[in-house]
PDB file of C-alpha atoms in Angstrom:
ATOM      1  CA  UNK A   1     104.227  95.191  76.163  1.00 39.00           C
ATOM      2  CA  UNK A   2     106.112  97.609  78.204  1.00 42.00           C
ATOM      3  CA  UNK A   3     109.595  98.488  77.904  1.00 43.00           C
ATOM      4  CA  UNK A   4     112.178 100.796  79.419  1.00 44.00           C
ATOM      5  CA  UNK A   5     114.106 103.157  77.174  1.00 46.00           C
ATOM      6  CA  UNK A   6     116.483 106.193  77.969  1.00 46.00           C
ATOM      7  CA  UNK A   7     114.898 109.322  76.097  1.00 46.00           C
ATOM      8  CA  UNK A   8     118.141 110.447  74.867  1.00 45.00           C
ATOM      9  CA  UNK A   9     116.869 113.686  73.647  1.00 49.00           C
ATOM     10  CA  UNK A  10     116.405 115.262  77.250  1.00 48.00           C
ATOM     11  CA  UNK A  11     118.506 113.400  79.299  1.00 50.00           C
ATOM     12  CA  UNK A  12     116.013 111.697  81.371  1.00 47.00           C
ATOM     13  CA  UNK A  13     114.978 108.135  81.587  1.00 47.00           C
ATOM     14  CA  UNK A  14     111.442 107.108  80.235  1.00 48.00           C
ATOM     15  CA  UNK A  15     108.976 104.307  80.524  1.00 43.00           C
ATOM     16  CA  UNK A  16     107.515 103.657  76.714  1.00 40.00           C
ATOM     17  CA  UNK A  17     104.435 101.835  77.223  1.00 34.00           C
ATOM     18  CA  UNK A  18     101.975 100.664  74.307  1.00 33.00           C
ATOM     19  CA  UNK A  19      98.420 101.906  73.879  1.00 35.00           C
ATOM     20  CA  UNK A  20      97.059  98.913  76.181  1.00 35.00           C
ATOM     21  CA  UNK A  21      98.037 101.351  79.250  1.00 39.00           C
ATOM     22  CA  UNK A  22      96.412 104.247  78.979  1.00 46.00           C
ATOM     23  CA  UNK A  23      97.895 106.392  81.700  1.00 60.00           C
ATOM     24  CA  UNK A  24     100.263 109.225  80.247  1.00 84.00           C
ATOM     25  CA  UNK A  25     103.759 109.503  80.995  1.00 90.00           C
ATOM     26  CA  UNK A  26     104.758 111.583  84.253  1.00 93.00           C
ATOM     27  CA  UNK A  27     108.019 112.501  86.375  1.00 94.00           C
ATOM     28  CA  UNK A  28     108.582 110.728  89.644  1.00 94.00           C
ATOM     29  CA  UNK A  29     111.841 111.182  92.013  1.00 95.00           C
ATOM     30  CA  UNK A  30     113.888 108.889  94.567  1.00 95.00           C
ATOM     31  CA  UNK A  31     115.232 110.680  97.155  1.00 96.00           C
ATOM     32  CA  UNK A  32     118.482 108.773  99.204  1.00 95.00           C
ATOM     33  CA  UNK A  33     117.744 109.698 102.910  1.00 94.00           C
ATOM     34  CA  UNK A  34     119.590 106.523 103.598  1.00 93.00           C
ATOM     35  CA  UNK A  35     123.789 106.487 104.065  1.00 92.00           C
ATOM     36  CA  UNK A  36     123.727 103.334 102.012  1.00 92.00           C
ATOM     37  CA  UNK A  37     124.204 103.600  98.108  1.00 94.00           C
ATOM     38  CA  UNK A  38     120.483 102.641  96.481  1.00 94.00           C
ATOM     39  CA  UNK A  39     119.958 100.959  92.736  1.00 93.00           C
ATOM     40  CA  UNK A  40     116.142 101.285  91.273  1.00 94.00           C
ATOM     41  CA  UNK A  41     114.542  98.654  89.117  1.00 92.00           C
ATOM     42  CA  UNK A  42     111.770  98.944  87.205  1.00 91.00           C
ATOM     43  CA  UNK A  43     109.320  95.717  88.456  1.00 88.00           C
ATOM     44  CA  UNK A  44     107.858  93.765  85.045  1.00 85.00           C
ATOM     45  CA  UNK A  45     103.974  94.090  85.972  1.00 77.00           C
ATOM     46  CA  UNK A  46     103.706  90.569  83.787  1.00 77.00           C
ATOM     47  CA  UNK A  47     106.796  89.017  85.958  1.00 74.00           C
ATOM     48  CA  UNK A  48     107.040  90.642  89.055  1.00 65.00           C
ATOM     49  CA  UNK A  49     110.803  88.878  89.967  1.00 69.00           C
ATOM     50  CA  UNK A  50     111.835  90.385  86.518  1.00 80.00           C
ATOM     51  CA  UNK A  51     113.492  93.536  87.089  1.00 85.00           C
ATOM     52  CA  UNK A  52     115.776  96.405  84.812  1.00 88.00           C
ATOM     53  CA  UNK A  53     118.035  98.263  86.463  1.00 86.00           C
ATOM     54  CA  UNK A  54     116.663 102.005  86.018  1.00 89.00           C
ATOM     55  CA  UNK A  55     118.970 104.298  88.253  1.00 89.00           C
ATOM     56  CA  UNK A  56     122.013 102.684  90.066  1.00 87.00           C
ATOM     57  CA  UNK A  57     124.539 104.246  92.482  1.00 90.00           C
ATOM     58  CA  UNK A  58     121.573 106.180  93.563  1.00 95.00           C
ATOM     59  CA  UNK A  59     124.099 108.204  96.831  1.00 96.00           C
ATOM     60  CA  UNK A  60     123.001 109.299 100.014  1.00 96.00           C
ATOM     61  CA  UNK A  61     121.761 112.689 100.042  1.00 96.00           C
ATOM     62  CA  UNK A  62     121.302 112.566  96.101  1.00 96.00           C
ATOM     63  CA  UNK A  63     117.789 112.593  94.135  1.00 96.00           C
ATOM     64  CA  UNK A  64     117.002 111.268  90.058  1.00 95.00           C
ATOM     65  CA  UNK A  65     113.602 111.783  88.228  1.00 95.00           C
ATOM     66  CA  UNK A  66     112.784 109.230  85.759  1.00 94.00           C
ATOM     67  CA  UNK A  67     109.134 109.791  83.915  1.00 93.00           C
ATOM     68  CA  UNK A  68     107.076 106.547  84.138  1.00 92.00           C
ATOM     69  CA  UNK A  69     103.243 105.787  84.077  1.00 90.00           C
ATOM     70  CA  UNK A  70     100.603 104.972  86.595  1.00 90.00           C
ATOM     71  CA  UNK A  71     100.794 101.706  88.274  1.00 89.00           C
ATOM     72  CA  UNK A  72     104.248 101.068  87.355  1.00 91.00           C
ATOM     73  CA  UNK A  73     106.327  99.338  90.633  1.00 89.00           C
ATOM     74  CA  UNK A  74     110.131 100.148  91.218  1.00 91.00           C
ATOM     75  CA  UNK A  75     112.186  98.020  93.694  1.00 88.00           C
ATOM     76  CA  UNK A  76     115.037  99.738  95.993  1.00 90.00           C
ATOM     77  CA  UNK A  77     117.562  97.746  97.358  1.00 86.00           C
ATOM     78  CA  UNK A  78     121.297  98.077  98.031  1.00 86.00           C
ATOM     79  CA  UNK A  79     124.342  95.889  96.505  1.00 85.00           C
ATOM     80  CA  UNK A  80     124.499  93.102  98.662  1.00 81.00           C
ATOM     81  CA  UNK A  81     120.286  93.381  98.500  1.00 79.00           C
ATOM     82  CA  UNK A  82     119.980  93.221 102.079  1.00 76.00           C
ATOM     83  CA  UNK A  83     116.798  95.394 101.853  1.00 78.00           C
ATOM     84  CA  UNK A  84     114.021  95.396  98.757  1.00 78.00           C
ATOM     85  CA  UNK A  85     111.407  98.192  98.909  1.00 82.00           C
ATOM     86  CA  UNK A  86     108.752  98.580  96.394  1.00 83.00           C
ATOM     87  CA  UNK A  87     107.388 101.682  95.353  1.00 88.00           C
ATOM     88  CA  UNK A  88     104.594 102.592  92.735  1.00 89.00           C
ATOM     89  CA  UNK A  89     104.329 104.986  90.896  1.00 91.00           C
ATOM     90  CA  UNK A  90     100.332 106.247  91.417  1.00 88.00           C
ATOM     91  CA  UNK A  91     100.766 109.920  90.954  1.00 88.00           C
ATOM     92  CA  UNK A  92     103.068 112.748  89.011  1.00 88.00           C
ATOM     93  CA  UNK A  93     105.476 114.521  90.087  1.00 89.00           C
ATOM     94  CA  UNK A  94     105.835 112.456  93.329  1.00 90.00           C
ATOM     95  CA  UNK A  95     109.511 111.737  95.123  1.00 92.00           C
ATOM     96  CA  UNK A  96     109.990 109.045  97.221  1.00 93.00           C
ATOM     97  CA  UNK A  97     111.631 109.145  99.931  1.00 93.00           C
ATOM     98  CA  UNK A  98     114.695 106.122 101.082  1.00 92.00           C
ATOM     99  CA  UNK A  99     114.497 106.436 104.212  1.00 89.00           C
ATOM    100  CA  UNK A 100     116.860 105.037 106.902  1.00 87.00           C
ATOM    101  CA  UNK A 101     114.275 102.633 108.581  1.00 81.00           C
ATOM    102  CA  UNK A 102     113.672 101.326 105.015  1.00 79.00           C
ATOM    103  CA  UNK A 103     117.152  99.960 104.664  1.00 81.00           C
ATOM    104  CA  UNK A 104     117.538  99.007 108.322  1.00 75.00           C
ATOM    105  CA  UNK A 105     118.472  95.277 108.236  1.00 68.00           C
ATOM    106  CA  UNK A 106     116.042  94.916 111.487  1.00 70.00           C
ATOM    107  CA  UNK A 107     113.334  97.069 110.090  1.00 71.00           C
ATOM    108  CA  UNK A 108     109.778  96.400 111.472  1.00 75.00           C
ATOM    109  CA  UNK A 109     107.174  94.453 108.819  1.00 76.00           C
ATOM    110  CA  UNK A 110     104.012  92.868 109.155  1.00 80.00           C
ATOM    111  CA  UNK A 111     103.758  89.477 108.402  1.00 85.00           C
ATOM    112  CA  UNK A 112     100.821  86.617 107.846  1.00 86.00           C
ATOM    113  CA  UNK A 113     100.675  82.803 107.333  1.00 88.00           C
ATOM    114  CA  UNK A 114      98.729  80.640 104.409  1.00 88.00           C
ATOM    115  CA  UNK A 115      98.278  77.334 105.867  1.00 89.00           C
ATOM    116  CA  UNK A 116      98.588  75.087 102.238  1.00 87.00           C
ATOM    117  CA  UNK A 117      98.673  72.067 103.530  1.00 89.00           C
ATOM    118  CA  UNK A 118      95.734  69.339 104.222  1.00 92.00           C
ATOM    119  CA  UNK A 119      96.355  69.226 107.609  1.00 93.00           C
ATOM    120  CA  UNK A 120      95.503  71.559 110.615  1.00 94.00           C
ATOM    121  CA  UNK A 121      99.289  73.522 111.271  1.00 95.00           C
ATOM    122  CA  UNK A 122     100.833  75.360 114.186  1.00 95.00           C
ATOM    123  CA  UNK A 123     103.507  78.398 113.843  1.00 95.00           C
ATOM    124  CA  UNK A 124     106.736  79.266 116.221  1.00 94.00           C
ATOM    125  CA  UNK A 125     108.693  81.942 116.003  1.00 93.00           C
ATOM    126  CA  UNK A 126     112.156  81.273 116.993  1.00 92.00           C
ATOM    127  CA  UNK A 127     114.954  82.824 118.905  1.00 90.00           C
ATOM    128  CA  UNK A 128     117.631  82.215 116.699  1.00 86.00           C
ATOM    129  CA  UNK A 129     120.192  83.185 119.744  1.00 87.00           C
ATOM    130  CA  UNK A 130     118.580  80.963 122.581  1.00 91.00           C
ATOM    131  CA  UNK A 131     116.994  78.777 119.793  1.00 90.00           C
ATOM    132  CA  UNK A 132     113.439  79.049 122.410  1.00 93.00           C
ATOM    133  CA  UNK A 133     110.122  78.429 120.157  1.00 94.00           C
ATOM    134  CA  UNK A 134     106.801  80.621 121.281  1.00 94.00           C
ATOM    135  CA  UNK A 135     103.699  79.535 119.157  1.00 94.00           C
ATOM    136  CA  UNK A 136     102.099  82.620 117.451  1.00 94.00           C
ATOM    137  CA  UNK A 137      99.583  80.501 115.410  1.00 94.00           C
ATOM    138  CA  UNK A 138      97.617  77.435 116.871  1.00 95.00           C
ATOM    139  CA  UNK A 139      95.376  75.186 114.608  1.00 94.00           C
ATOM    140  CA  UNK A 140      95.615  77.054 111.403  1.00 94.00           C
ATOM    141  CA  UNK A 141      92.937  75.291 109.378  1.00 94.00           C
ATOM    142  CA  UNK A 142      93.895  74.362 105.885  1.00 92.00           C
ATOM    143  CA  UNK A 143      93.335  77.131 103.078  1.00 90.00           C
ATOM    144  CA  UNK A 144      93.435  79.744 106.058  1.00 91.00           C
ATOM    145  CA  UNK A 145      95.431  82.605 106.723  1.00 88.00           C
ATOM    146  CA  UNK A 146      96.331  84.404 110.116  1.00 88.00           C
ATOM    147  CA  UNK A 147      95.902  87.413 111.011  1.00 82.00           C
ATOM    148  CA  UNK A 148      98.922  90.056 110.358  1.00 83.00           C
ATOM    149  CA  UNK A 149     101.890  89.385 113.118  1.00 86.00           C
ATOM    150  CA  UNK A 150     103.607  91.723 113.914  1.00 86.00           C
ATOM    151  CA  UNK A 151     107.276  91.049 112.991  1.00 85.00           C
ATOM    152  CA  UNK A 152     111.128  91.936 111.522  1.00 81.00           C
ATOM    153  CA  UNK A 153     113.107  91.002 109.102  1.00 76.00           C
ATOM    154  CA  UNK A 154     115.826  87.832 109.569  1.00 78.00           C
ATOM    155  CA  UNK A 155     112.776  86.391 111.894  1.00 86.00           C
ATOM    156  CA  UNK A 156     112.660  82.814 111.922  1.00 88.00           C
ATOM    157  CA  UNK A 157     109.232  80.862 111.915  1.00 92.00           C
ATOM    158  CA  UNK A 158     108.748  77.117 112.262  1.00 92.00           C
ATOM    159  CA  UNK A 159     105.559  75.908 110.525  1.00 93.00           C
ATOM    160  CA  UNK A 160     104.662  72.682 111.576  1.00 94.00           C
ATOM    161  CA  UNK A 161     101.577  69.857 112.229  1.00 92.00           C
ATOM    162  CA  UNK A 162     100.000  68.183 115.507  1.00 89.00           C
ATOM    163  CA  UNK A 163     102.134  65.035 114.785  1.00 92.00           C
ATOM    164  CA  UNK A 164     105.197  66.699 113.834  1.00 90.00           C
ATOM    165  CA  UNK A 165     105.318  64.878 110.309  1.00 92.00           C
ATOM    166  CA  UNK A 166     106.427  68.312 108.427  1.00 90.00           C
ATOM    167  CA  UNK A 167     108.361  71.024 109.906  1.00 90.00           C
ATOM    168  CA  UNK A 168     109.289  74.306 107.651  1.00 90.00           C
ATOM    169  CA  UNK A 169     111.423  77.026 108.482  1.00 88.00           C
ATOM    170  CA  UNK A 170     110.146  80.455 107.185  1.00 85.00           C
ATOM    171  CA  UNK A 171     112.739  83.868 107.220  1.00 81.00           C
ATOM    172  CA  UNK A 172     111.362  86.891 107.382  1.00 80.00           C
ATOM    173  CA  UNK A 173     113.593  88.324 104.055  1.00 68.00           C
ATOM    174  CA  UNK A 174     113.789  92.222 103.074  1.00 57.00           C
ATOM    175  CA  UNK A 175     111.989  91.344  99.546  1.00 55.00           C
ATOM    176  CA  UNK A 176     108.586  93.009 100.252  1.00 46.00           C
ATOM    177  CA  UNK A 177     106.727  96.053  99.131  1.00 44.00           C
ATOM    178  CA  UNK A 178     106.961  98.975 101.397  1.00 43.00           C
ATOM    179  CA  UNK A 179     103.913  98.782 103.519  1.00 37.00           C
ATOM    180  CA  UNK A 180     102.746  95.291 102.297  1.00 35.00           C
ATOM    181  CA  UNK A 181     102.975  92.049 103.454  1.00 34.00           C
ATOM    182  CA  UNK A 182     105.787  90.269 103.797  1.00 31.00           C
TER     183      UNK A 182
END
C-alpha cells in the first residue's frame, strides 16, 4: 500500500511506501519552464485515474523537490486541465523539466487505433473547420492495432465499418504520458 505523507520534520514532501517496494526513497524536482501555473499529482500505480495532489501552484520559472521512489508516476496539468503530462520517477536526484510544448494546447502526440469490434473498421480524421474526412486507417481487422499516426491534440477521428452500421468519434485529449501513446 503506498501512501503520500508530508515529512514534517524537514519540510519536504515524501512518498512512504511499504516493504513490498523495495526501491529507497530519493529527491526528484519539477521545473515550470511553462508561463502557465502547474499542479503535480502523485498517479496511484493500483488506480492509475486516482490521483493526490502533491505540489500545486507550481509558477513559471519556479522549481519543488519532493523525495519519492522508483517507478512512481506524477501527472502535470494546469487548472482548467487542458494539458496532462506524466512523468516517472526512474532515477534520483532528477528534475523535470515543464516545458512550453508540453502545455501547448496543439502540442504534437503520437497516436494508434485498437480495432475492438467484430467487424473489419475504417478510420477518418476530420477537419473540424471544413468538417472534410481523409481515411488514415483502411480495413483494420478485428483485435488489431495500427501503426502510430502521427497526430495533435483536439484531433477528431471517426471510427467506423464498411456498412456504416457504427460510427465513433475519437478526440485526441491532453491526458497522456509524456512520450507515450495517446
Amino acid at each position: 500500500e503506498e501512501e503520500y505523507d508530508e515529512d514534517e520534520e524537514d519540510g519536504e514532501d515524501d512518498y512512504e511506501v511499504s516493504d513490498q517496494n523495495a526501491g529507497g526513497k530519493f529527491p526528484i524536482s519539477f521545473t515550470n519552464k511553462s508561463n502557465k501555473i502547474v499542479y503535480i499529482n502523485w498517479v496511484h500505480q493500483d488506480s492509475p485515474w486516482q490521483e493526490d495532489n502533491v505540489i500545486g501552484n507550481l509558477a513559471p520559472g519556479q522549481t519543488e523537490t519532493i523525495h519519492s521512489h522508483p517507478g512512481h508516476w506524477f501527472a502535470a496539468y494546469d487548472q482548467q486541465r487542458t494539458f496532462r503530462v506524466v512523468y516517472i520517477a526512474n532515477e534520483p536526484e532528477k528534475t523535470f523539466l515543464i516545458r512550453e510544448e508540453d502545455v501547448a494546447s496543439n502540442r504534437a502526440v503520437k497516436v494508434k487505433f485498437i480495432n475492438s469490434s467484430s467487424k473489419s473498421t475504417n478510420v477518418n480524421w476530420i477537419n473540424t473547420d471544413t468538417l472534410e474526412e481523409r481515411t488514415i486507417v483502411e480495413h483494420l481487422l478485428p483485435g488489431k492495432s495500427s501503426g502510430e499516426i502521427d497526430s495533435y491534440t483536439n484531433h477528431h477521428f471517426f471510427a467506423f465499418d464498411d456498412e456504416f452500421s457504427f460510427r465513433v468519434e475519437f478526440e485526441v485529449d491532453a491526458g497522456h504520458a509524456n512520450g507515450d501513446l495517446a
